[in-house]
Amino acid sequence: MEVLRQKKKIRLKNETPGWIVTFADLATLLLTFFILLLSFAKMDVDKYRAMANSMAVAFGSSNVLADAVGGSPITPVESDTVSLPEPTDTLQTEPQFIDERAGDGAETKIPGGVIDLASRLIQELQQEVASDTLSVNYDQSQVVIRFSEEATFQSGEADIKPDMIPIIDRVVEVLSACKGDVLVSGYTDDRPITSNRYRSNWDLSAARAVSVVHELVMNRKIPADRVIAAGRAETNPLVPNDSPENRAKNRRVEIAIRNPTCKGSAPKGSLPVEIMP
């Protein structure tokens, strides 16, 4: 019995604790997990080498990593091969402006029909343009005849002044020799109208546009299907409505001839007209 007890005690002293097995399994699994992560990771060798070399220079070491990948011996380099930028006394205090707009300097081309019609209108209406009764403007697609309210209508009225009828007839003579849609637009200022005849500035501006359209088509020289009347009230002002002079400029009637083409030819010369933006 004594011999059996001694053998049992010796066997118990040599046994491994039960928790160590679980710990070993856990450590093995963690090691396998980190090996898998390392195998999936992609190391940027160039960035690692640059970072290591920068740290070596910062700590005053004369050794930097070689170009070989991983585990390669470090090689000594000469101290003058690594140079840091020297500080400058002057710093750039103003930001640099970069102009990204097109710098080809190409001029805007105006179609020949627009120039031709503008030239004919200026030749026919020189006195009226000089007296600011009307103006002739143009852009790439249209010619615009702009009549001032003071010369064309009584205040708050839509009947054309008798003196303007012959001027509009001369405009009709020019337009009858040209093709292109005609848009007649009436405009007012921003002050509400006080009238028993017209409910608002929309009514007044539309009535003025219709009065001009009537004069354009009544003699049948301009086909009615070419002409459109529109009342614009205080929309699209030429200048801010902040003074009596500016309000007078905004009260107007415009005849816009879109994409015109004219028969024959007219001398171009230098046109005393404004180019619309």
mmCIF file of C-alpha atoms in Angstrom:
data_model
loop_
_atom_site.group_PDB
_atom_site.id
_atom_site.type_symbol
_atom_site.label_atom_id
_atom_site.label_comp_id
_atom_site.label_asym_id
_atom_site.label_seq_id
_atom_site.Cartn_x
_atom_site.Cartn_y
_atom_site.Cartn_z
ATOM 1 C CA MET A 1 0.000 0.000 0.000
ATOM 2 C CA GLU A 2 2.811 2.416 0.825
ATOM 3 C CA VAL A 3 4.429 1.770 -2.585
ATOM 4 C CA LEU A 4 1.174 2.571 -4.420
ATOM 5 C CA ARG A 5 0.760 5.842 -2.515
ATOM 6 C CA GLN A 6 4.285 6.971 -3.415
ATOM 7 C CA LYS A 7 3.767 6.190 -7.117
ATOM 8 C CA LYS A 8 0.468 8.119 -7.091
ATOM 9 C CA LYS A 9 2.106 11.165 -5.470
ATOM 10 C CA ILE A 10 4.921 11.119 -8.041
ATOM 11 C CA ARG A 11 2.376 10.919 -10.869
ATOM 12 C CA LEU A 12 0.391 13.883 -9.483
ATOM 13 C CA LYS A 13 3.480 16.080 -9.198
ATOM 14 C CA ASN A 14 4.334 15.554 -12.904
ATOM 15 C CA GLU A 15 0.823 16.372 -14.281
ATOM 16 C CA THR A 16 0.274 19.672 -16.272
ATOM 17 C CA PRO A 17 -2.456 22.007 -14.964
ATOM 18 C CA GLY A 18 -5.642 21.994 -17.017
ATOM 19 C CA TRP A 19 -5.706 25.781 -17.724
ATOM 20 C CA ILE A 20 -2.355 25.725 -19.489
ATOM 21 C CA VAL A 21 -3.853 23.766 -22.378
ATOM 22 C CA THR A 22 -6.501 26.384 -22.980
ATOM 23 C CA PHE A 23 -3.926 29.189 -22.736
ATOM 24 C CA ALA A 24 -1.646 27.465 -25.243
ATOM 25 C CA ASP A 25 -4.517 27.019 -27.698
ATOM 26 C CA LEU A 26 -5.442 30.694 -27.343
ATOM 27 C CA ALA A 27 -1.846 31.843 -27.884
ATOM 28 C CA THR A 28 -1.548 29.635 -30.963
ATOM 29 C CA LEU A 29 -4.767 31.023 -32.414
ATOM 30 C CA LEU A 30 -3.673 34.618 -31.785
ATOM 31 C CA LEU A 31 -0.301 33.966 -33.421
ATOM 32 C CA THR A 32 -2.021 32.441 -36.439
ATOM 33 C CA PHE A 33 -4.392 35.426 -36.620
ATOM 34 C CA PHE A 34 -1.553 37.990 -36.632
ATOM 35 C CA ILE A 35 0.360 35.984 -39.230
ATOM 36 C CA LEU A 36 -2.702 36.070 -41.474
ATOM 37 C CA LEU A 37 -3.044 39.835 -40.970
ATOM 38 C CA LEU A 38 0.598 40.328 -41.867
ATOM 39 C CA SER A 39 0.248 38.185 -44.964
ATOM 40 C CA PHE A 40 -2.769 40.229 -46.123
ATOM 41 C CA ALA A 41 -1.126 43.564 -45.417
ATOM 42 C CA LYS A 42 0.657 45.393 -48.224
ATOM 43 C CA MET A 43 3.662 47.368 -47.106
ATOM 44 C CA ASP A 44 4.721 50.402 -49.067
ATOM 45 C CA VAL A 45 8.457 49.891 -49.128
ATOM 46 C CA ASP A 46 9.264 53.302 -50.554
ATOM 47 C CA LYS A 47 7.322 55.161 -47.873
ATOM 48 C CA TYR A 48 8.835 52.975 -45.136
ATOM 49 C CA ARG A 49 12.347 53.588 -46.418
ATOM 50 C CA ALA A 50 11.789 57.331 -46.717
ATOM 51 C CA MET A 51 10.389 57.503 -43.180
ATOM 52 C CA ALA A 52 13.274 55.476 -41.771
ATOM 53 C CA ASN A 53 15.877 57.596 -43.546
ATOM 54 C CA SER A 54 14.235 60.813 -42.328
ATOM 55 C CA MET A 55 14.269 59.566 -38.755
ATOM 56 C CA ALA A 56 17.900 58.534 -39.079
ATOM 57 C CA VAL A 57 18.850 62.018 -40.304
ATOM 58 C CA ALA A 58 16.767 63.668 -37.576
ATOM 59 C CA PHE A 59 18.534 61.669 -34.852
ATOM 60 C CA GLY A 60 21.929 62.508 -36.302
ATOM 61 C CA SER A 61 22.766 59.023 -37.562
ATOM 62 C CA SER A 62 25.028 58.611 -40.568
ATOM 63 C CA ASN A 63 23.483 55.255 -41.487
ATOM 64 C CA VAL A 64 20.399 54.837 -43.607
ATOM 65 C CA LEU A 65 18.586 51.807 -44.875
ATOM 66 C CA ALA A 66 19.729 50.221 -48.093
ATOM 67 C CA ASP A 67 17.478 49.945 -51.129
ATOM 68 C CA ALA A 68 17.037 46.208 -50.639
ATOM 69 C CA VAL A 69 13.767 45.025 -49.170
ATOM 70 C CA GLY A 70 13.590 43.959 -45.522
ATOM 71 C CA GLY A 71 16.399 42.509 -43.409
ATOM 72 C CA SER A 72 19.118 44.050 -45.535
ATOM 73 C CA PRO A 73 22.163 45.446 -43.754
ATOM 74 C CA ILE A 74 22.387 49.176 -43.331
ATOM 75 C CA THR A 75 25.061 50.945 -45.302
ATOM 76 C CA PRO A 76 26.928 54.062 -44.250
ATOM 77 C CA VAL A 77 26.511 57.148 -46.397
ATOM 78 C CA GLU A 78 28.421 60.343 -46.543
ATOM 79 C CA SER A 79 27.064 63.162 -44.453
ATOM 80 C CA ASP A 80 26.860 65.544 -47.409
ATOM 81 C CA THR A 81 24.484 63.291 -49.353
ATOM 82 C CA VAL A 82 21.566 64.279 -47.184
ATOM 83 C CA SER A 83 20.737 67.969 -47.435
ATOM 84 C CA LEU A 84 17.929 69.855 -45.831
ATOM 85 C CA PRO A 85 16.434 72.978 -47.390
ATOM 86 C CA GLU A 86 17.921 76.147 -46.053
ATOM 87 C CA PRO A 87 15.489 78.590 -44.452
ATOM 88 C CA THR A 88 14.750 81.724 -46.433
ATOM 89 C CA ASP A 89 14.536 85.202 -44.967
ATOM 90 C CA THR A 90 11.640 86.299 -47.160
ATOM 91 C CA LEU A 91 8.298 84.533 -47.046
ATOM 92 C CA GLN A 92 5.593 84.804 -49.639
ATOM 93 C CA THR A 93 2.920 86.883 -47.951
ATOM 94 C CA GLU A 94 0.539 87.365 -50.890
ATOM 95 C CA PRO A 95 -1.314 84.494 -52.593
ATOM 96 C CA GLN A 96 -0.576 83.909 -56.227
ATOM 97 C CA PHE A 97 -3.489 84.707 -58.553
ATOM 98 C CA ILE A 98 -4.021 82.296 -61.433
ATOM 99 C CA ASP A 99 -6.238 83.607 -64.210
ATOM 100 C CA GLU A 100 -8.075 80.657 -65.709
ATOM 101 C CA ARG A 101 -10.078 82.672 -68.205
ATOM 102 C CA ALA A 102 -9.510 82.124 -71.900
ATOM 103 C CA GLY A 103 -6.736 84.400 -73.062
ATOM 104 C CA ASP A 104 -6.964 83.890 -76.776
ATOM 105 C CA GLY A 105 -8.346 87.419 -77.252
ATOM 106 C CA ALA A 106 -10.690 86.287 -80.014
ATOM 107 C CA GLU A 107 -13.222 88.960 -80.978
ATOM 108 C CA THR A 108 -16.929 88.189 -80.904
ATOM 109 C CA LYS A 109 -18.182 87.703 -84.430
ATOM 110 C CA ILE A 110 -21.436 89.467 -85.320
ATOM 111 C CA PRO A 111 -23.463 87.931 -88.175
ATOM 112 C CA GLY A 112 -23.650 89.965 -91.353
ATOM 113 C CA GLY A 113 -27.440 90.204 -91.199
ATOM 114 C CA VAL A 114 -27.285 91.902 -87.791
ATOM 115 C CA ILE A 115 -24.703 94.445 -88.956
ATOM 116 C CA ASP A 116 -26.624 95.052 -92.172
ATOM 117 C CA LEU A 117 -29.935 95.749 -90.425
ATOM 118 C CA ALA A 118 -28.308 97.931 -87.766
ATOM 119 C CA SER A 119 -26.601 99.961 -90.491
ATOM 120 C CA ARG A 120 -29.853 100.514 -92.375
ATOM 121 C CA LEU A 121 -31.701 101.589 -89.239
ATOM 122 C CA ILE A 122 -28.966 104.034 -88.255
ATOM 123 C CA GLN A 123 -28.922 105.598 -91.721
ATOM 124 C CA GLU A 124 -32.691 105.951 -91.676
ATOM 125 C CA LEU A 125 -32.991 107.207 -88.068
ATOM 126 C CA GLN A 126 -29.881 109.341 -87.579
ATOM 127 C CA GLN A 127 -31.730 112.389 -86.242
ATOM 128 C CA GLU A 128 -33.830 110.368 -83.797
ATOM 129 C CA VAL A 129 -30.759 108.519 -82.466
ATOM 130 C CA ALA A 130 -28.897 111.808 -82.034
ATOM 131 C CA SER A 131 -31.824 113.319 -80.099
ATOM 132 C CA ASP A 132 -32.186 110.259 -77.798
ATOM 133 C CA THR A 133 -35.714 109.651 -79.056
ATOM 134 C CA LEU A 134 -34.659 106.081 -79.702
ATOM 135 C CA SER A 135 -31.517 103.946 -79.765
ATOM 136 C CA VAL A 136 -30.322 101.015 -81.853
ATOM 137 C CA ASN A 137 -28.467 98.186 -80.148
ATOM 138 C CA TYR A 138 -27.368 94.759 -81.297
ATOM 139 C CA ASP A 139 -25.715 91.560 -80.182
ATOM 140 C CA GLN A 140 -24.839 88.258 -81.845
ATOM 141 C CA SER A 141 -28.437 87.288 -82.568
ATOM 142 C CA GLN A 142 -30.640 90.383 -82.754
ATOM 143 C CA VAL A 143 -31.048 94.099 -83.353
ATOM 144 C CA VAL A 144 -33.068 96.060 -80.777
ATOM 145 C CA ILE A 145 -34.757 99.427 -81.412
ATOM 146 C CA ARG A 146 -35.503 101.044 -78.062
ATOM 147 C CA PHE A 147 -38.103 103.858 -77.891
ATOM 148 C CA SER A 148 -38.212 106.082 -74.823
ATOM 149 C CA GLU A 149 -41.564 106.585 -73.119
ATOM 150 C CA GLU A 150 -41.214 110.362 -73.077
ATOM 151 C CA ALA A 151 -41.000 110.515 -76.866
ATOM 152 C CA THR A 152 -43.549 107.806 -77.618
ATOM 153 C CA PHE A 153 -46.359 107.908 -75.037
ATOM 154 C CA GLN A 154 -48.086 110.239 -72.628
ATOM 155 C CA SER A 155 -47.603 109.327 -68.958
ATOM 156 C CA GLY A 156 -49.934 106.477 -68.028
ATOM 157 C CA GLU A 157 -51.282 106.171 -71.577
ATOM 158 C CA ALA A 158 -50.863 103.596 -74.349
ATOM 159 C CA ASP A 159 -51.742 105.750 -77.358
ATOM 160 C CA ILE A 160 -48.709 106.571 -79.506
ATOM 161 C CA LYS A 161 -47.981 110.257 -79.916
ATOM 162 C CA PRO A 162 -48.780 111.509 -83.426
ATOM 163 C CA ASP A 163 -45.198 112.673 -83.938
ATOM 164 C CA MET A 164 -43.955 109.089 -83.541
ATOM 165 C CA ILE A 165 -46.150 107.595 -86.275
ATOM 166 C CA PRO A 166 -43.916 108.778 -89.177
ATOM 167 C CA ILE A 167 -40.828 107.479 -87.341
ATOM 168 C CA ILE A 168 -42.393 104.032 -86.889
ATOM 169 C CA ASP A 169 -43.379 104.076 -90.571
ATOM 170 C CA ARG A 170 -39.705 104.562 -91.482
ATOM 171 C CA VAL A 171 -38.822 101.625 -89.232
ATOM 172 C CA VAL A 172 -41.414 99.555 -91.080
ATOM 173 C CA GLU A 173 -39.828 100.476 -94.426
ATOM 174 C CA VAL A 174 -36.498 99.112 -93.261
ATOM 175 C CA LEU A 175 -37.916 95.977 -91.624
ATOM 176 C CA SER A 176 -40.035 95.125 -94.661
ATOM 177 C CA ALA A 177 -36.832 94.496 -96.646
ATOM 178 C CA CYS A 178 -35.468 92.127 -94.005
ATOM 179 C CA LYS A 179 -36.513 88.777 -92.601
ATOM 180 C CA GLY A 180 -36.569 87.738 -88.962
ATOM 181 C CA ASP A 181 -39.048 87.414 -86.114
ATOM 182 C CA VAL A 182 -40.097 90.707 -84.506
ATOM 183 C CA LEU A 183 -40.742 90.873 -80.738
ATOM 184 C CA VAL A 184 -42.292 94.080 -79.381
ATOM 185 C CA SER A 185 -41.950 94.398 -75.586
ATOM 186 C CA GLY A 186 -43.380 97.088 -73.315
ATOM 187 C CA TYR A 187 -41.707 98.018 -70.004
ATOM 188 C CA THR A 188 -42.559 100.256 -67.049
ATOM 189 C CA ASP A 189 -40.810 101.281 -63.840
ATOM 190 C CA ASP A 190 -41.465 99.723 -60.426
ATOM 191 C CA ARG A 191 -44.025 102.262 -59.199
ATOM 192 C CA PRO A 192 -47.631 100.960 -59.103
ATOM 193 C CA ILE A 193 -49.886 102.642 -61.628
ATOM 194 C CA THR A 194 -52.903 104.666 -60.569
ATOM 195 C CA SER A 195 -55.417 104.486 -63.402
ATOM 196 C CA ASN A 196 -59.058 103.603 -63.946
ATOM 197 C CA ARG A 197 -58.226 102.154 -67.360
ATOM 198 C CA TYR A 198 -55.288 99.866 -66.516
ATOM 199 C CA ARG A 199 -55.282 97.515 -63.551
ATOM 200 C CA SER A 200 -51.489 97.312 -63.224
ATOM 201 C CA ASN A 201 -48.186 97.949 -64.966
ATOM 202 C CA TRP A 202 -48.700 94.662 -66.779
ATOM 203 C CA ASP A 203 -51.817 95.997 -68.461
ATOM 204 C CA LEU A 204 -50.126 99.278 -69.387
ATOM 205 C CA SER A 205 -46.948 97.683 -70.774
ATOM 206 C CA ALA A 206 -48.932 95.138 -72.809
ATOM 207 C CA ALA A 207 -51.219 97.858 -74.203
ATOM 208 C CA ARG A 208 -48.219 99.925 -75.314
ATOM 209 C CA ALA A 209 -46.648 96.914 -77.020
ATOM 210 C CA VAL A 210 -49.909 96.199 -78.854
ATOM 211 C CA SER A 211 -50.125 99.827 -80.001
ATOM 212 C CA VAL A 212 -46.675 99.574 -81.607
ATOM 213 C CA VAL A 213 -47.498 96.175 -83.147
ATOM 214 C CA HIS A 214 -50.623 97.688 -84.688
ATOM 215 C CA GLU A 215 -48.546 100.345 -86.414
ATOM 216 C CA LEU A 216 -46.072 97.729 -87.672
ATOM 217 C CA VAL A 217 -48.632 95.459 -89.335
ATOM 218 C CA MET A 218 -51.483 97.800 -90.281
ATOM 219 C CA ASN A 219 -50.045 98.600 -93.751
ATOM 220 C CA ARG A 220 -49.347 94.909 -94.477
ATOM 221 C CA LYS A 221 -45.666 95.512 -95.202
ATOM 222 C CA ILE A 222 -44.669 93.294 -92.277
ATOM 223 C CA PRO A 223 -46.574 89.970 -92.084
ATOM 224 C CA ALA A 224 -48.504 89.661 -88.839
ATOM 225 C CA ASP A 225 -47.199 86.137 -88.227
ATOM 226 C CA ARG A 226 -43.702 87.581 -87.795
ATOM 227 C CA VAL A 227 -44.691 89.902 -84.938
ATOM 228 C CA ILE A 228 -45.233 89.143 -81.234
ATOM 229 C CA ALA A 229 -46.392 91.586 -78.533
ATOM 230 C CA ALA A 230 -45.363 91.170 -74.894
ATOM 231 C CA GLY A 231 -45.979 93.187 -71.736
ATOM 232 C CA ARG A 232 -43.047 92.976 -69.297
ATOM 233 C CA ALA A 233 -44.067 95.602 -66.704
ATOM 234 C CA GLU A 234 -41.135 96.438 -64.384
ATOM 235 C CA THR A 235 -39.131 93.278 -65.155
ATOM 236 C CA ASN A 236 -35.661 93.466 -66.729
ATOM 237 C CA PRO A 237 -34.888 97.115 -65.890
ATOM 238 C CA LEU A 238 -32.016 98.764 -67.719
ATOM 239 C CA VAL A 239 -30.883 100.590 -64.569
ATOM 240 C CA PRO A 240 -31.960 100.432 -60.890
ATOM 241 C CA ASN A 241 -35.238 102.188 -60.142
ATOM 242 C CA ASP A 242 -33.667 104.476 -57.551
ATOM 243 C CA SER A 243 -34.129 107.915 -59.137
ATOM 244 C CA PRO A 244 -36.577 109.709 -61.464
ATOM 245 C CA GLU A 245 -33.996 109.693 -64.262
ATOM 246 C CA ASN A 246 -33.448 105.936 -63.995
ATOM 247 C CA ARG A 247 -37.182 105.243 -63.864
ATOM 248 C CA ALA A 248 -37.591 107.238 -67.066
ATOM 249 C CA LYS A 249 -34.967 105.040 -68.767
ATOM 250 C CA ASN A 250 -36.787 101.879 -67.705
ATOM 251 C CA ARG A 251 -40.125 103.062 -69.144
ATOM 252 C CA ARG A 252 -39.698 102.063 -72.769
ATOM 253 C CA VAL A 253 -40.829 99.963 -75.722
ATOM 254 C CA GLU A 254 -38.374 97.698 -77.543
ATOM 255 C CA ILE A 255 -38.595 96.197 -81.024
ATOM 256 C CA ALA A 256 -36.244 93.217 -81.256
ATOM 257 C CA ILE A 257 -35.554 91.686 -84.678
ATOM 258 C CA ARG A 258 -34.088 88.219 -84.157
ATOM 259 C CA ASN A 259 -31.655 86.607 -86.606
ATOM 260 C CA PRO A 260 -32.287 89.167 -89.343
ATOM 261 C CA THR A 261 -31.314 88.777 -92.994
ATOM 262 C CA CYS A 262 -31.765 91.654 -95.418
ATOM 263 C CA LYS A 263 -32.019 91.910 -99.179
ATOM 264 C CA GLY A 264 -29.239 93.700 -101.007
ATOM 265 C CA SER A 265 -26.432 95.314 -99.066
ATOM 266 C CA ALA A 266 -25.935 98.446 -97.031
ATOM 267 C CA PRO A 267 -22.650 100.289 -96.408
ATOM 268 C CA LYS A 268 -21.304 99.279 -93.011
ATOM 269 C CA GLY A 269 -19.152 102.260 -91.997
ATOM 270 C CA SER A 270 -18.719 102.966 -88.292
ATOM 271 C CA LEU A 271 -22.013 102.288 -86.538
ATOM 272 C CA PRO A 272 -23.086 104.762 -83.816
ATOM 273 C CA VAL A 273 -24.881 101.985 -81.966
ATOM 274 C CA GLU A 274 -24.348 100.170 -78.690
ATOM 275 C CA ILE A 275 -23.314 96.536 -78.537
ATOM 276 C CA MET A 276 -25.477 94.789 -75.961
ATOM 277 C CA PRO A 277 -23.620 92.516 -73.477
#
